[in-house]
Tab-separated table of C-alpha atoms and ligand atoms in Angstrom:
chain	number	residue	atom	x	y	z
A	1	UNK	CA	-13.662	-1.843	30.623
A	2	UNK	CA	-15.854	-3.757	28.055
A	3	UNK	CA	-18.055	-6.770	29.254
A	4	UNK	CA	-17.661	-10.026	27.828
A	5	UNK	CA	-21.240	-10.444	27.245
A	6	UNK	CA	-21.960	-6.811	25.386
A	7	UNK	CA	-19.678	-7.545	22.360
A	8	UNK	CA	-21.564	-10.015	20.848
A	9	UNK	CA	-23.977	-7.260	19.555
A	10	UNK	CA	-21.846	-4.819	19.004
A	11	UNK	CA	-20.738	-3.944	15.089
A	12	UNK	CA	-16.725	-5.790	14.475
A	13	UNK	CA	-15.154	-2.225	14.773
A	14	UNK	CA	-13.129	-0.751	17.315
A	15	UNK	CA	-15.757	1.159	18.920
A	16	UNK	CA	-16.892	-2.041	20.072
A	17	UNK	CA	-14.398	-1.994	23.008
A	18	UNK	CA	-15.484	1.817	23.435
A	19	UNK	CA	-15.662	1.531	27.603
A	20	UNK	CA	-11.831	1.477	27.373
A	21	UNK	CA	-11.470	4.290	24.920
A	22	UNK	CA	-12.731	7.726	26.897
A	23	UNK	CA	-14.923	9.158	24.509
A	24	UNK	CA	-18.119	10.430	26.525
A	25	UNK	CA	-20.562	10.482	23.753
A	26	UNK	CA	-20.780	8.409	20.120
A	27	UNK	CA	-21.960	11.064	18.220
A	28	UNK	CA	-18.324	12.379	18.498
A	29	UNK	CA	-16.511	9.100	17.232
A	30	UNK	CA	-14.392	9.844	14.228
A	31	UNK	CA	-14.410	6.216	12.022
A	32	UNK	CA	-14.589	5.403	8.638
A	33	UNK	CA	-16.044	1.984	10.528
A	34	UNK	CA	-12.765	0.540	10.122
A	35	UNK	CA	-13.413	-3.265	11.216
A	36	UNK	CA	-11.235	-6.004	12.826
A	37	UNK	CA	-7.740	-7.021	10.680
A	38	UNK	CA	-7.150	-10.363	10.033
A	39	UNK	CA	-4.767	-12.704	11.788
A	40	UNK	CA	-3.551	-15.322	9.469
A	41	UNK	CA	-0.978	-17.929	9.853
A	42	UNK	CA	2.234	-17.471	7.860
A	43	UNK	CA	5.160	-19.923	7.534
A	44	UNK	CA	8.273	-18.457	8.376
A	45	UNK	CA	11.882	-20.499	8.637
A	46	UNK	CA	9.513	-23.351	8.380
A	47	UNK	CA	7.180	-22.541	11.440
A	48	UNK	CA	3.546	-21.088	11.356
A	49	UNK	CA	3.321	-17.668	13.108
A	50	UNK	CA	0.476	-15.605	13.042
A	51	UNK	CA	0.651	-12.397	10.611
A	52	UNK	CA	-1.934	-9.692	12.341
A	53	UNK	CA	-2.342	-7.351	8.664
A	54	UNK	CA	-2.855	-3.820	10.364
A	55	UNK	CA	-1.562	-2.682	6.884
A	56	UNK	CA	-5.098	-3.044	5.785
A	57	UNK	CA	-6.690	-0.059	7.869
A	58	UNK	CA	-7.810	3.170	6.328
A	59	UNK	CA	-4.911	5.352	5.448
A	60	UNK	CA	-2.478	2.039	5.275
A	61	UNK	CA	-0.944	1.705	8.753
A	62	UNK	CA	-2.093	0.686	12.179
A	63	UNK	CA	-1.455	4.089	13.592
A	64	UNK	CA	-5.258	4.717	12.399
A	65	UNK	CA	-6.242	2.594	15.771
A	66	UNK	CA	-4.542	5.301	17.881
A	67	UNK	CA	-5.588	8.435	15.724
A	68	UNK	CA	-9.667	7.308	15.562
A	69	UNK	CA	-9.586	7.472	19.238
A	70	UNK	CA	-7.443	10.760	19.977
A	71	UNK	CA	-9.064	12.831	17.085
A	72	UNK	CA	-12.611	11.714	18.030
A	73	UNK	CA	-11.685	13.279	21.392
A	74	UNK	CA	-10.444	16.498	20.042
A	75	UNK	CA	-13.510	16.794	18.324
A	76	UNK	CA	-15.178	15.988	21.537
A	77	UNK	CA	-13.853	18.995	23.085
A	78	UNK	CA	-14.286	21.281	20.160
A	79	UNK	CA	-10.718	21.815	18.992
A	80	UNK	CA	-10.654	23.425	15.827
A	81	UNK	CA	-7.012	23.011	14.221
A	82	UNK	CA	-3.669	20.771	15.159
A	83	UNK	CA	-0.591	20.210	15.181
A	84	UNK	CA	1.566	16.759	14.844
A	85	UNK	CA	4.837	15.495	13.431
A	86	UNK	CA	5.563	12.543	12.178
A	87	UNK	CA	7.743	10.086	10.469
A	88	UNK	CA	5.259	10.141	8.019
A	89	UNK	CA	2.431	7.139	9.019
A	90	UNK	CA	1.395	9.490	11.966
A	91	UNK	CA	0.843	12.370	10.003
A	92	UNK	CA	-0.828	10.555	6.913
A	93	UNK	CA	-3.493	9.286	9.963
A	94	UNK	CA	-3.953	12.548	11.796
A	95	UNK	CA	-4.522	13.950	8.438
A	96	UNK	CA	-7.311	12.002	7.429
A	97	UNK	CA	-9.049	11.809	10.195
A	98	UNK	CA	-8.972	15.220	10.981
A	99	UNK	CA	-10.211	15.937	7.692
A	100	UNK	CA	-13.562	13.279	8.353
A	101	UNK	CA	-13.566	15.641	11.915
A	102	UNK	CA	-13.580	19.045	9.734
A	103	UNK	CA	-10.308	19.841	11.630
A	104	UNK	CA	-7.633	22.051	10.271
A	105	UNK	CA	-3.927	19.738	9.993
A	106	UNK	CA	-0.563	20.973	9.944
A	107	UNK	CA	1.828	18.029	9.930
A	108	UNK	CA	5.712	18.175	10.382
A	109	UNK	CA	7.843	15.780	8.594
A	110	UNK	CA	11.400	14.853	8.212
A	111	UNK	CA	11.948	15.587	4.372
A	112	UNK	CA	13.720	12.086	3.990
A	113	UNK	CA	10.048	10.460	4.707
A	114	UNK	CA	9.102	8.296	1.731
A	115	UNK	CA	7.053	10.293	-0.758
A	116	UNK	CA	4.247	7.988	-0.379
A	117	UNK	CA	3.412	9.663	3.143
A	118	UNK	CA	4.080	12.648	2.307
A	119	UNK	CA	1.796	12.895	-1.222
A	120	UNK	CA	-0.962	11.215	1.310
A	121	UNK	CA	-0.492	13.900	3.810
A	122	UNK	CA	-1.227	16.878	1.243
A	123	UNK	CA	-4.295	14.570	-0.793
A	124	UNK	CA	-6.113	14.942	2.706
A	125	UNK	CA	-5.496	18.430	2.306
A	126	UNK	CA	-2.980	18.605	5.485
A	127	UNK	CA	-0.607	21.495	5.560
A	128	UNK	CA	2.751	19.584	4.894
A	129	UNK	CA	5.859	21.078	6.224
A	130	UNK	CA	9.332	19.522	5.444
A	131	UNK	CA	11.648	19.920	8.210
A	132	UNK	CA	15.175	19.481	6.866
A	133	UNK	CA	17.402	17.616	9.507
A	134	UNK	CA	16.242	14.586	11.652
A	135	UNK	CA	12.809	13.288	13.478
A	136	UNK	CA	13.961	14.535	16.511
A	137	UNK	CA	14.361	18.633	14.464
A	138	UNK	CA	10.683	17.635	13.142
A	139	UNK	CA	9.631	17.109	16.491
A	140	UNK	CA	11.085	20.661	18.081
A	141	UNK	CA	10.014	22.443	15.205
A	142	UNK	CA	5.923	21.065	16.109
A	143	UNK	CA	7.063	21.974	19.372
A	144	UNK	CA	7.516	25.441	18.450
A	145	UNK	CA	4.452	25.517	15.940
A	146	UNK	CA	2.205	24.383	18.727
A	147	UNK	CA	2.446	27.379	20.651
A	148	UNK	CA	-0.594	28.974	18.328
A	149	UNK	CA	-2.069	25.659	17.938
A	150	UNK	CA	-3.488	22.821	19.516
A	151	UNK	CA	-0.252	19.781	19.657
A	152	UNK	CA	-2.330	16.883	18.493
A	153	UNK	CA	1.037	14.654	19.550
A	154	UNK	CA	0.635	10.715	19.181
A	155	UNK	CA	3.735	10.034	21.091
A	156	UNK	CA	1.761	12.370	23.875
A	157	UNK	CA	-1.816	11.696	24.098
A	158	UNK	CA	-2.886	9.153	26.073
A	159	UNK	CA	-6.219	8.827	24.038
A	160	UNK	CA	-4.131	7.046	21.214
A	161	UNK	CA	-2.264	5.080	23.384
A	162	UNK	CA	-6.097	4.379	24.329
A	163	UNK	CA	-6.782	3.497	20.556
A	164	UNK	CA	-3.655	1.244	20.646
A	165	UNK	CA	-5.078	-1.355	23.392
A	166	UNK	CA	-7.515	-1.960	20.609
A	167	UNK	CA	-4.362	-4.471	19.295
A	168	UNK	CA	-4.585	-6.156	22.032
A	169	UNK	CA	-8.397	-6.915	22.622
A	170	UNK	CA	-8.551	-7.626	18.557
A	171	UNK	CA	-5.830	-10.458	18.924
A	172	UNK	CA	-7.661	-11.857	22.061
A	173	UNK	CA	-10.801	-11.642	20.603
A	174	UNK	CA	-9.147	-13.381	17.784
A	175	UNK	CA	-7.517	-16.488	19.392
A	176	UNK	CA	-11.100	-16.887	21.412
A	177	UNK	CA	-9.725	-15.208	24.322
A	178	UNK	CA	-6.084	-16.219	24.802
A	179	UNK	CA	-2.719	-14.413	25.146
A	180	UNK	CA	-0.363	-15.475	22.391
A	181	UNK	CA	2.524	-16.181	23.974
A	182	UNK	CA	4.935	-13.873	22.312
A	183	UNK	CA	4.327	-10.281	20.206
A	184	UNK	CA	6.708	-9.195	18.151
A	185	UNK	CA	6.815	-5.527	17.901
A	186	UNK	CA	8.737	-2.789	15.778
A	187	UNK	CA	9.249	0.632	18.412
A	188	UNK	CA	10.051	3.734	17.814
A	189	UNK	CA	7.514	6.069	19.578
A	190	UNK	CA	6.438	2.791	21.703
A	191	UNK	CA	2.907	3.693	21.357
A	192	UNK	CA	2.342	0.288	19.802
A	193	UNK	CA	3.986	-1.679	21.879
A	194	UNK	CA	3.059	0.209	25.427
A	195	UNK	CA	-0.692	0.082	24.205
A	196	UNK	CA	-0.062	-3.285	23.741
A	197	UNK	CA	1.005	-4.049	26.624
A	198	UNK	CA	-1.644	-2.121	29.095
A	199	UNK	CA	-4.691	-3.755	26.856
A	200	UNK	CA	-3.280	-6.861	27.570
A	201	UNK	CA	-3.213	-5.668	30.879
A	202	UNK	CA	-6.766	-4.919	31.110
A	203	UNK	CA	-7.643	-8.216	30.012
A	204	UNK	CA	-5.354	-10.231	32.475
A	205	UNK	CA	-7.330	-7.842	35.223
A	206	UNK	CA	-11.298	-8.876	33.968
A	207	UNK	CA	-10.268	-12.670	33.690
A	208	UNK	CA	-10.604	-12.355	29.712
A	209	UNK	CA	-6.978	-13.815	29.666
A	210	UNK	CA	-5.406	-15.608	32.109
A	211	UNK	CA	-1.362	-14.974	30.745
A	212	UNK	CA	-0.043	-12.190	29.244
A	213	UNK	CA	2.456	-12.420	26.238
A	214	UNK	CA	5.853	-11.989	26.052
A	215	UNK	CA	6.968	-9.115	24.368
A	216	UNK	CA	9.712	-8.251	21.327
A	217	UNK	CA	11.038	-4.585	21.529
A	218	UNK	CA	12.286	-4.719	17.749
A	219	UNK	CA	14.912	-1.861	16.608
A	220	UNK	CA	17.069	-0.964	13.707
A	221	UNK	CA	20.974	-1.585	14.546
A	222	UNK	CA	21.310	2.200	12.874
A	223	UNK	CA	18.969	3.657	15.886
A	224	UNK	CA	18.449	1.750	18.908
A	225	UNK	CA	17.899	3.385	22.379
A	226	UNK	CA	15.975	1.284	23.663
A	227	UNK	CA	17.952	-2.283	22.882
A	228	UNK	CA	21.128	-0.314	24.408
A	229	UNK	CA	19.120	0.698	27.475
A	230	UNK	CA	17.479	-2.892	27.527
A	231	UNK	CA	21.277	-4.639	26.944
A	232	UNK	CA	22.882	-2.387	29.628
A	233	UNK	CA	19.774	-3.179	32.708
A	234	UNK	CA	19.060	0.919	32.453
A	235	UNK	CA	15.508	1.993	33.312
A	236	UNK	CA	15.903	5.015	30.913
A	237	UNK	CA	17.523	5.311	27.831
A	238	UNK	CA	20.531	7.960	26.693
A	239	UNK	CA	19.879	9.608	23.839
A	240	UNK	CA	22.150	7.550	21.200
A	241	UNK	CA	23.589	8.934	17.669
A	242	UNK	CA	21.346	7.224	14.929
A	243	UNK	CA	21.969	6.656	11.454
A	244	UNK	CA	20.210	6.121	8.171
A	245	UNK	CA	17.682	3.408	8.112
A	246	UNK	CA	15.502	1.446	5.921
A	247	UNK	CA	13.399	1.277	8.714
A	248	UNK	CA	11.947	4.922	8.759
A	249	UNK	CA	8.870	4.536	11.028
A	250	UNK	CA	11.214	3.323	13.965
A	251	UNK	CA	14.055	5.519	13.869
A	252	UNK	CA	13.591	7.864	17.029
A	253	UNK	CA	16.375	8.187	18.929
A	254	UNK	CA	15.411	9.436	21.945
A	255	UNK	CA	11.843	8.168	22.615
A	256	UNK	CA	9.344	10.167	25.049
A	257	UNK	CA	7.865	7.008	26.018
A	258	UNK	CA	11.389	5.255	26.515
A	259	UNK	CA	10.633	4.739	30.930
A	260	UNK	CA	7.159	2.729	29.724
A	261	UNK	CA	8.522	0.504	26.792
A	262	UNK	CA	11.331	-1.014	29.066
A	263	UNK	CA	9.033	-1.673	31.612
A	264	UNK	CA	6.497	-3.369	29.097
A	265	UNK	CA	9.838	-5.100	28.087
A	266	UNK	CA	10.836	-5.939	31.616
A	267	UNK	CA	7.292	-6.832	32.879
A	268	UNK	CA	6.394	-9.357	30.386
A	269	UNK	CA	9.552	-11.340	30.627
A	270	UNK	CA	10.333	-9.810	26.903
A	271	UNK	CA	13.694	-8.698	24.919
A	272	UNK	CA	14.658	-6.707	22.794
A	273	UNK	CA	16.449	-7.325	19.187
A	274	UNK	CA	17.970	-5.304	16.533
A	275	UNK	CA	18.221	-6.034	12.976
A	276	UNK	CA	19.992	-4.468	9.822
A	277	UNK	CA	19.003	-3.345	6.926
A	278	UNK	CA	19.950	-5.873	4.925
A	279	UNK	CA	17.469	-7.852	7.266
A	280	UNK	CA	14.625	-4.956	6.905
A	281	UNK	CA	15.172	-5.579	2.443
A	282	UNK	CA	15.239	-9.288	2.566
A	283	UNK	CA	12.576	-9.629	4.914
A	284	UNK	CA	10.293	-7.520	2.606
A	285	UNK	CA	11.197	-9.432	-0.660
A	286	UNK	CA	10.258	-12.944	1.294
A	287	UNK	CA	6.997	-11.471	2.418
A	288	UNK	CA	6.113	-9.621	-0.620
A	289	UNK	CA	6.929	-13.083	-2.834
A	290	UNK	CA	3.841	-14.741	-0.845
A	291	UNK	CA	1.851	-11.781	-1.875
A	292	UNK	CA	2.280	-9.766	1.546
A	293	UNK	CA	3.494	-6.210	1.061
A	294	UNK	CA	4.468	-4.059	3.849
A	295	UNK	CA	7.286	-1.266	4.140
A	296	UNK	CA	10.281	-1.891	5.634
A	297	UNK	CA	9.512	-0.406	8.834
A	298	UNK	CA	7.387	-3.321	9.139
A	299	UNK	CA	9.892	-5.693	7.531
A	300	UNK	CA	12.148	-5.408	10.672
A	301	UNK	CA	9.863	-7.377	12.834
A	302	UNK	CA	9.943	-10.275	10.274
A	303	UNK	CA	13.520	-10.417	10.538
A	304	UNK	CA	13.800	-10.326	14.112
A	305	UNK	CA	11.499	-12.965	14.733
A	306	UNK	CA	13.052	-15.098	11.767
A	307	UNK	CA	16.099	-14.766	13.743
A	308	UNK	CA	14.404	-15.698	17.181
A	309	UNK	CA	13.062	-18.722	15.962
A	310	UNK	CA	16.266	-20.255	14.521
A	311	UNK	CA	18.053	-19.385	17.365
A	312	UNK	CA	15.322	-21.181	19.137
A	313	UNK	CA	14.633	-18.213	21.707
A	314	UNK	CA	10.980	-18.394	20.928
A	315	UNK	CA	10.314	-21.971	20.839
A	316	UNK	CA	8.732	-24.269	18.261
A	317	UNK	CA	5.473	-24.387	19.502
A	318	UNK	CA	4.354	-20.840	20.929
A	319	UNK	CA	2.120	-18.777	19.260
A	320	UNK	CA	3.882	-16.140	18.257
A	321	UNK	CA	2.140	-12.619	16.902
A	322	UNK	CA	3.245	-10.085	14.094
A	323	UNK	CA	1.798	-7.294	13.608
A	324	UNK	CA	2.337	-5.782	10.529
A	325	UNK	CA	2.334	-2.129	10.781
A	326	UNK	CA	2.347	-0.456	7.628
A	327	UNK	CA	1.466	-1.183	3.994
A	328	UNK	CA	4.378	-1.192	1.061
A	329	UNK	CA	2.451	1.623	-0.997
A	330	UNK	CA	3.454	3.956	1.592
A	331	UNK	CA	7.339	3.233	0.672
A	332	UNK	CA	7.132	2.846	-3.344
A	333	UNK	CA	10.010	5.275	-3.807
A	334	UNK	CA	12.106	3.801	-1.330
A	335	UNK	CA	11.717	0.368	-2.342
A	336	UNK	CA	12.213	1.155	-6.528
A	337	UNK	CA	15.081	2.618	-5.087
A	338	UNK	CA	16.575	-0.511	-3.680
A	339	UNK	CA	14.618	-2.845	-4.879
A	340	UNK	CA	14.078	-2.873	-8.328
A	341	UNK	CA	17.193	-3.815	-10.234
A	342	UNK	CA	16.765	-7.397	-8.629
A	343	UNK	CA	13.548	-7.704	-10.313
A	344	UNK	CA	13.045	-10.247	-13.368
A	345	UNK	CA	12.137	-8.578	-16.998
A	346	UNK	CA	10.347	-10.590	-19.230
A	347	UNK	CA	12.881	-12.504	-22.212
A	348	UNK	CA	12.771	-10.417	-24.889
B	401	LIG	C1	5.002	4.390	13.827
B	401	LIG	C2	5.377	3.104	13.222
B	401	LIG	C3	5.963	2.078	13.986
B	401	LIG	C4	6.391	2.261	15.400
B	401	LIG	O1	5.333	2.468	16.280
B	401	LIG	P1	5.549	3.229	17.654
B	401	LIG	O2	4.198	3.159	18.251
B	401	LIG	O3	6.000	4.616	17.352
B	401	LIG	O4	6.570	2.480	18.426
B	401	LIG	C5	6.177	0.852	13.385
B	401	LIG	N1	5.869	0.644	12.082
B	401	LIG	C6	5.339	1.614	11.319
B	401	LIG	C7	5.052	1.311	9.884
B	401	LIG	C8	5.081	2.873	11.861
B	401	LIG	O5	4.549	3.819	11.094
């Protein structure tokens, strides 16, 4: 773990926590020298919450934390080529940061993924391959794939989970060394919110923070394992039937990480929430008319936490965190799609 002391001379990126990331040497690191994303207070129903933009990394979502770390490694051991799938944000990351490494991609998606991703994926000159059928197909046929490559999984490697604690320090680092008391979290994978956890973790362990934040498992109503498992008291989740959803990056109905995110859940003292589409689009119109665009993925944790503030579940004064996960561009076809015929032409 980082001391307290050493940061102050460090450059604001996330190699600056690099003691808690497990790469042996620096010549290795894999970075565009990505910095720190703002936290900035937001009104929502009327109450300030604090907005963490994680849109604003490199290739547009926060999954870049996660990659920087795990592809640095894979460089560090001399790996050559890889293989990940991806609901898209994943494979846009691995993609460009394999191509700063010099590292063949191959990335499996679901060919419902908005074409932002997927346009993203082949500009970094990734091998795209569209898997027709669901994330959970995608996922078998990388599976498959990997058996003459190297599987370069995020859901898997414990180097991006690694990556991922980098939320955590940021935000503490941010509030001057303090737990927010809530963070509210979209999951699908539940790298995000399990790296999230285990950095704040870390923290509560070294005396950098003396509390540890309650956490927000968010889900779409159309796929939720893990708000069924969390409902029911189970420890594990069944694998449930999922349908369409706005919220693409989330929908994973049968997550490998599933044991960890309801005890990140269960430890902090958190819940879980689902919310609908109609949530997801509304939610991204409100944010996007204040001049904050993120995809709907992203959308669902507004929604949720609009809801848990009304409802006065998280109370009126706790500082409540959001990260935003991924940036609108990503979704443009998606959100045209639904989005567009409520838009105002000029008077003719
Ligand atoms: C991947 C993703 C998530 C979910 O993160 P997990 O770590 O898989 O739980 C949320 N939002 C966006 C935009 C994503 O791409």
């Amino acid at each position: 773990m980082f001391d307290l002391p050493n940061l102050a001379g460090r450059a604001a990126n996330l190699w600056r926590y690099q003691e808690s990331l497990g790469i042996n040497d620096s010549k290795n690191y894999v970075s565009f020298g990505e910095g720190p994303t703002p936290l900035t207070p937001y009104q929502l129903n009327g109450r300030e919450v604090l907005l963490k933009l994680d849109y604003l990394r490199p290739t547009g979502s926060f999954k870049d934390r996660g990659t920087a770390v795990m592809i640095s490694k894979l460089k560090e051991w001399g790996v050559a080529e890889v293989i990940d799938d991806s609901s898209g944000n994943a494979g846009a990351s691995v993609a460009a940061y394999a191509a700063a490494a010099g590292i063949r991609a191959e990335i499996f998606i679901p060919a419902y993924t908005s074409l932002g991703k997927a346009t993203q994926i082949r500009a970094y000159g990734a091998t795209l391959i569209k898997i027709h059928g669901g994330r959970e197909d995608t996922a078998e046929a990388a599976w498959a794939a990997a058996a003459r490559s190297f599987y370069a999984s995020h859901n898997w490697s414990p180097y991006f989970l690694a990556g991922m604690k980098t939320m955590a320090y940021e935000i503490a680092e941010q509030l001057n060394w303090k737990a927010p008391d809530w963070v509210v979290v979209p999951v699908g994978g539940g790298s995000l919110i399990v790296g999230l956890w285990q950095g704040f973790l870390d923290l509560r362990a070294c005396g950098y923070v003396t509390k540890m934040p309650r956490l927000v498992a968010v889900q779409s109503e159309n796929c939720a394992p893990i708000y069924e498992a969390w409902k029911a008291g189970r420890q594990s989740v069944h694998c449930v039937q999922k349908r369409q959803t706005a919220a693409e990056g989330i929908a994973i109905s049968d997550p490998i990480r599933a044991k960890q995110i309801l005890q990140a859940i269960q430890n902090s003292a958190g819940i879980s929430h689902i919310v609908s589409d109609d949530e997801v689009w509304y939610s991204l119109k409100l944010l996007a008319s204040k001049g904050v665009y993120i995809e709907p993925t992203s959308a669902a944790a507004i929604g949720a936490c609009s809801t848990l503030l009304s409802s006065g579940v998280i109370g009126h004064r706790d500082i409540v965190v959001i990260p935003l996960t991924g940036f609108g561009l990503k979704a443009t076809d998606k959100i045209v799609e639904h989005c567009s015929d409520t838009w105002r032409e000029p008077e003719k």
